[in-house]
Coordinates of C-alpha atoms in Angstrom, one line a residue:
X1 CA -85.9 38.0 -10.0
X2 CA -83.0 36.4 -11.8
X3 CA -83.6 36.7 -15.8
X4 CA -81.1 36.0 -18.6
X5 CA -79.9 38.9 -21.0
X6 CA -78.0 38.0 -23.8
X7 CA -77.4 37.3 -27.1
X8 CA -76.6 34.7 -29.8
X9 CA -74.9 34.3 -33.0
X10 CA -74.6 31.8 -35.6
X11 CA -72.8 30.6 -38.9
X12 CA -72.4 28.4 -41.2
X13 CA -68.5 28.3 -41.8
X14 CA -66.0 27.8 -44.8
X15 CA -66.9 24.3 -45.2
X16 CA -70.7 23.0 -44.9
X17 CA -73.2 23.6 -47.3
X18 CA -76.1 24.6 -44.6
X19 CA -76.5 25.3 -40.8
X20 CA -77.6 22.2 -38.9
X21 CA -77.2 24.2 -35.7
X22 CA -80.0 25.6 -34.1
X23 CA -80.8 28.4 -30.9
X24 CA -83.1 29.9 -28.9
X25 CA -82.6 32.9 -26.7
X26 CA -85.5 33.8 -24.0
X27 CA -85.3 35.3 -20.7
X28 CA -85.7 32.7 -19.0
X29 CA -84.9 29.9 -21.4
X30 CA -82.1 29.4 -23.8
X31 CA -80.3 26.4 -25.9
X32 CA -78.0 25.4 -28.2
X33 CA -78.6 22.0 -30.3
X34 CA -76.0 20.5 -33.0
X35 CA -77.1 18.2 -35.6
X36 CA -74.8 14.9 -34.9
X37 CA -72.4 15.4 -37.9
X38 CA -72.6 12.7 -40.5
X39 CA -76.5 11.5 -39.3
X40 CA -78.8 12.4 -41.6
X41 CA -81.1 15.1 -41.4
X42 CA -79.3 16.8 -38.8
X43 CA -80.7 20.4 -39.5
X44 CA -84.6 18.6 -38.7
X45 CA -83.1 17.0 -36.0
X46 CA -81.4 20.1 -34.1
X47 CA -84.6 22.9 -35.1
X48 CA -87.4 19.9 -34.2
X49 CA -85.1 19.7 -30.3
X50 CA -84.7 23.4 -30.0
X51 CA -88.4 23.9 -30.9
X52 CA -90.4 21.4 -28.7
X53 CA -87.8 22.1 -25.4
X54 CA -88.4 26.0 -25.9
X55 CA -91.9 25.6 -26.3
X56 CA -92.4 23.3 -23.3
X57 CA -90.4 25.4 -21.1
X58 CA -91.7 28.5 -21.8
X59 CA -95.2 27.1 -21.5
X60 CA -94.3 25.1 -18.4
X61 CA -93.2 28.4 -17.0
X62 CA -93.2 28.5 -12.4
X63 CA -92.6 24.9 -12.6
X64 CA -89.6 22.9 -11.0
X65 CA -86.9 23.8 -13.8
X66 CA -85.5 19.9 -13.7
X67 CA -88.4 18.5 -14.3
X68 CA -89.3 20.9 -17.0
X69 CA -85.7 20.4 -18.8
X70 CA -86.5 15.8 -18.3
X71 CA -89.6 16.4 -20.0
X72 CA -89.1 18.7 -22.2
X73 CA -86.5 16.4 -24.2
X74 CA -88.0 13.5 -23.9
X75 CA -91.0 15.2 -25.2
X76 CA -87.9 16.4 -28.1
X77 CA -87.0 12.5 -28.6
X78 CA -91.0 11.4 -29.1
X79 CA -90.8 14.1 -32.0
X80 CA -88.1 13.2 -33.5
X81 CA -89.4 9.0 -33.6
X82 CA -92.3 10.8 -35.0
X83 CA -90.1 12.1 -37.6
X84 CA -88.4 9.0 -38.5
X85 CA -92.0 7.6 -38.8
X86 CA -93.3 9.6 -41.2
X87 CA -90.0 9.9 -43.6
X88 CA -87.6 6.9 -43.8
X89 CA -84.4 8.6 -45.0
X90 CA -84.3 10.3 -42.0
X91 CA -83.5 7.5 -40.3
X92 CA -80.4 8.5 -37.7
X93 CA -80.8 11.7 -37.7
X94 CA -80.0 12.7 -34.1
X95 CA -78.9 16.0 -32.0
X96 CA -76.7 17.4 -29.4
X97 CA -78.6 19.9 -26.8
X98 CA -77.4 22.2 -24.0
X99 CA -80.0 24.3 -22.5
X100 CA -80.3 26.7 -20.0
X101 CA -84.3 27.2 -17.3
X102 CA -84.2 30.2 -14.9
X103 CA -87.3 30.0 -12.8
X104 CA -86.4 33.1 -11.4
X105 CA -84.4 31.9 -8.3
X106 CA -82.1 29.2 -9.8
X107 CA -80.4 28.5 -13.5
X108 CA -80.7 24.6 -14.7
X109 CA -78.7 23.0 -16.8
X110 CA -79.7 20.3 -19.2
X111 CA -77.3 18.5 -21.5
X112 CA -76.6 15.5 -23.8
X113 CA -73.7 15.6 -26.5
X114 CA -70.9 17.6 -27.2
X115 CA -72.2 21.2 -27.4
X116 CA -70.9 23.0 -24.0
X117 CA -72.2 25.4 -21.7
X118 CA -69.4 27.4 -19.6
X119 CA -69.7 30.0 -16.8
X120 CA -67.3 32.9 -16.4
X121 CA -67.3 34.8 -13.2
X122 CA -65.0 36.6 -11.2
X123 CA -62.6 36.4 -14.0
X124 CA -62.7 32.2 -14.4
X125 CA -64.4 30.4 -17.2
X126 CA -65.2 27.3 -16.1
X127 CA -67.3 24.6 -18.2
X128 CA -70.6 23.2 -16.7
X129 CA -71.2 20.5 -18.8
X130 CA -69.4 17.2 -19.8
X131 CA -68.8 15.9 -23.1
X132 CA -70.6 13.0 -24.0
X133 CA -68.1 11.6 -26.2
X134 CA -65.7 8.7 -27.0
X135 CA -62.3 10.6 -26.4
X136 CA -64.1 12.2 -22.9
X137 CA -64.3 8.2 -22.0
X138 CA -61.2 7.3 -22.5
X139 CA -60.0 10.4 -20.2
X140 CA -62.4 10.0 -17.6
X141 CA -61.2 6.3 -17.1
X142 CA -57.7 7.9 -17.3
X143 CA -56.7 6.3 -20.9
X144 CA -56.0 9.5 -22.1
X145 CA -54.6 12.6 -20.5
X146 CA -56.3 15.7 -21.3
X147 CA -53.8 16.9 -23.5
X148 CA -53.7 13.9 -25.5
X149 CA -57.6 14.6 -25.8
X150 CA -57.1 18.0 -28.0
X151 CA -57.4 17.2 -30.9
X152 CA -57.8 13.0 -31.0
X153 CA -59.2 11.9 -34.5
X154 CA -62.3 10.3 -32.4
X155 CA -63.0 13.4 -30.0
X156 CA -66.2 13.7 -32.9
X157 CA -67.5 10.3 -31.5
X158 CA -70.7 11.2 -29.7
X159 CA -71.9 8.7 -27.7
X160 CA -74.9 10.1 -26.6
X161 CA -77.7 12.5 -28.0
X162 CA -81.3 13.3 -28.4
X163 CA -82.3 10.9 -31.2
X164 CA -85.0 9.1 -32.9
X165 CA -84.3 5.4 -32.8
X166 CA -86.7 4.9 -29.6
X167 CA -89.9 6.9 -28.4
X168 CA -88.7 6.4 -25.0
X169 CA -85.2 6.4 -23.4
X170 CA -82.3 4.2 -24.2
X171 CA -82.8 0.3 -23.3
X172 CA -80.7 1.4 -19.9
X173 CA -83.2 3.0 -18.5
X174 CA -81.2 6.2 -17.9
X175 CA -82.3 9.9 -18.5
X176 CA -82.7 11.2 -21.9
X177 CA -80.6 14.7 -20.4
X178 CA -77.5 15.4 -17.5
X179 CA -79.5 17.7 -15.3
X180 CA -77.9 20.1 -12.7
X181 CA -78.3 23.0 -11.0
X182 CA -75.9 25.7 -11.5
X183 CA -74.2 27.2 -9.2
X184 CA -74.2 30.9 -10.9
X185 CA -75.4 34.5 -9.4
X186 CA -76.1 38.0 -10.6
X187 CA -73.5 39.8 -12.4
X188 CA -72.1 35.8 -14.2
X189 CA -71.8 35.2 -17.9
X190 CA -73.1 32.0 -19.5
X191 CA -71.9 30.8 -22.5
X192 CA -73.8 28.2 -24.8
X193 CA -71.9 27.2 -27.9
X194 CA -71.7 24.2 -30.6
X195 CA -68.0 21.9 -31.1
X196 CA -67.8 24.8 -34.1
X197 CA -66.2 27.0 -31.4
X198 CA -64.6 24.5 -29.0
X199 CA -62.6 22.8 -31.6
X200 CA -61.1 25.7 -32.7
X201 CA -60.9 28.2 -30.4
X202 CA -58.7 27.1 -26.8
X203 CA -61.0 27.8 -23.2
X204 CA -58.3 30.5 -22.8
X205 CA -59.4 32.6 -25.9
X206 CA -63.0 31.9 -25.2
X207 CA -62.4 33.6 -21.6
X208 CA -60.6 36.6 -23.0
X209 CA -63.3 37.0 -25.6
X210 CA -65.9 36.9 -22.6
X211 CA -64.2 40.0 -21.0
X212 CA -66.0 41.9 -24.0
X213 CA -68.9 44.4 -22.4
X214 CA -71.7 43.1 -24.0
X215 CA -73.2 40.1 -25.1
X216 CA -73.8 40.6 -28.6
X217 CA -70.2 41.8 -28.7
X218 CA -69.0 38.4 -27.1
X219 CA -70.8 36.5 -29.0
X220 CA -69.5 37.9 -32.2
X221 CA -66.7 37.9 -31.5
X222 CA -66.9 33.6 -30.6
X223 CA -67.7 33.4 -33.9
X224 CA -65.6 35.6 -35.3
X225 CA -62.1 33.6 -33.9
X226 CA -63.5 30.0 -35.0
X227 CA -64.3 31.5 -38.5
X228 CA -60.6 33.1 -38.5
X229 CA -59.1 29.6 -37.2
X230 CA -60.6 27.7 -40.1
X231 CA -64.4 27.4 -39.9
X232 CA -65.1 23.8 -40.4
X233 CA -68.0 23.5 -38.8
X234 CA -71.4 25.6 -38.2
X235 CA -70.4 27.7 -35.3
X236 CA -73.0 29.0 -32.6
X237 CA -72.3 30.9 -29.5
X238 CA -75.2 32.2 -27.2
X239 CA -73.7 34.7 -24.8
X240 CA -76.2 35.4 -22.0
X241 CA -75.5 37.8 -18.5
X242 CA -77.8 37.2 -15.5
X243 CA -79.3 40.1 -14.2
X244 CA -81.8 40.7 -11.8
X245 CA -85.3 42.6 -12.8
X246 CA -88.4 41.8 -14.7
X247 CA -88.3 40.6 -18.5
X248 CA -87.9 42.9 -20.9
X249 CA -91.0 44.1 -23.1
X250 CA -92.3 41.8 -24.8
X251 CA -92.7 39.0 -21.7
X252 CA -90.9 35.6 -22.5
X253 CA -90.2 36.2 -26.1
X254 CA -87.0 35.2 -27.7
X255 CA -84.9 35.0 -30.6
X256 CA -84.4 32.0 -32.8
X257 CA -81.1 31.1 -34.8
X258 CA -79.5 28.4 -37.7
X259 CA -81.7 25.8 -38.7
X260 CA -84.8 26.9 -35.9
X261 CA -85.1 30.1 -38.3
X262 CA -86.9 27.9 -41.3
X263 CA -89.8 26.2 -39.8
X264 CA -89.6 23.6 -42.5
X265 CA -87.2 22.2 -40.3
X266 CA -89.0 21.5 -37.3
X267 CA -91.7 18.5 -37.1
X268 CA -94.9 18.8 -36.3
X269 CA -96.9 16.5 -33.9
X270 CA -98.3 14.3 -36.8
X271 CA -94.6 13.9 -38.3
X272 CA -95.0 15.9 -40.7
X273 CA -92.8 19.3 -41.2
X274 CA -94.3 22.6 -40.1

């Protein structure tokens, strides 16, 4: 049985006043979610995401991992309307979220935004999700090179995220998340991490940092180069190898990081906080 074994670290940098990223890391469920910067509310936007996916994936268990991941964020996005509901100045507030179902057999990937999730194997990282963003646009209709991408004054642009402004999806009728199935096997390193390391730290540095032996040591150390190369943003890296064997003691349980770790954050089914 395919499981995930890692670890995650977050911080807040040199330069923001709190952590509006948030993290889970299970065995067989993990995420990443990054308050859109300059919403409002971003820290209730990322813990209230990473809550209600975690929870409905860990309670949806044996089921079909993409239908767990669609449901599970639009079940996110009803929460967060709910939130916007029941306190006005929260109006906005929206999140990235990159998440991770292993149903034992096969890892899933969900995504929306500008967090990333890479894979490193056999000595390549390569990066499993695409950016949802402005600059990504202009270079998937070949208006800008990738080069010309790194560091654009507009590569923050997110044009698409988990959000409140609607209970249900956007009026296009597409999915709330990207969902795929990865293409990953025993022995493979995942990486989950906020723009807080991608900005800052280049894929190649992120790769050699993955060589590390150990998660937590990986992970650290992702954190560690973005805080050395300036720190302007809350930084999150969830480092996680897939093994095979049963879950550790303890079941399902798993860690929670950033803004998830104050359930004040997170709102509750009747709108109110928790």
């Amino acid at each position: 049985m395919l499981r995930f074994a890692g670890a995650g670290v977050t911080d807040v940098g040199h330069v923001r006043e709190h952590n509006e990223d948030a993290a889970f890391v299970g065995p067989s469920v993990a995420l990443v979610a990054d308050g859109v910067g300059g919403a409002a509310a971003g820290e209730v936007a990322s813990a209230t995401a990473a809550y209600v996916v975690s929870a409905v994936a860990l309670a949806r268990r044996g089921d079909a991992p993409a239908a767990v991941l669609a449901d599970a964020a639009l079940a996110a996005q009803r929460r967060l309307h709910e939130g916007i509901l029941a306190d006005a100045s929260r109006h906005g507030m929206a999140t990235t979220l990159t998440a991770l179902v292993c149903d034992g057999d096969e890892v899933w990937l969900g995504h929306v935004g500008d967090s990333r999730c890479y894979v490193w194997g056999d000595g390549l990282l390569r990066q499993a999700s695409a950016d949802h963003t402005y600059v990504q646009h202009l270079v998937d209709h070949g208006q800008l090179t990738p080069d010309e991408a790194i560091g654009h004054e507009w590569r923050h642009v997110v044009v698409r995220s988990l959000d409140g402004a609607t209970e249900e999806p956007g009026a296009d009728g597409g999915p709330v998340l990207d969902v795929a199935r990865l293409g990953v096997a025993a022995g493979d390193r995942l990486l989950l991490c906020s723009d807080g390391l991608t900005d800052l730290v280049s894929d190649e540095g992120i790769a050699d940092l993955l060589r590390l032996e150990d998660a937590q040591s990986a992970a650290r150390a992702l954190v560690d180069a973005a805080l050395a190369a300036g720190g302007r943003d809350n930084v999150t890296c969830v480092v996680l190898d897939l093994v095979v064997g049963p879950p550790p003691d303890g079941g399902d349980q798993g860690v929670v990081l950033g803004a998830l770790d104050d359930p004040a954050n997170v709102v509750d089914a009747a709108g109110a906080t928790r």
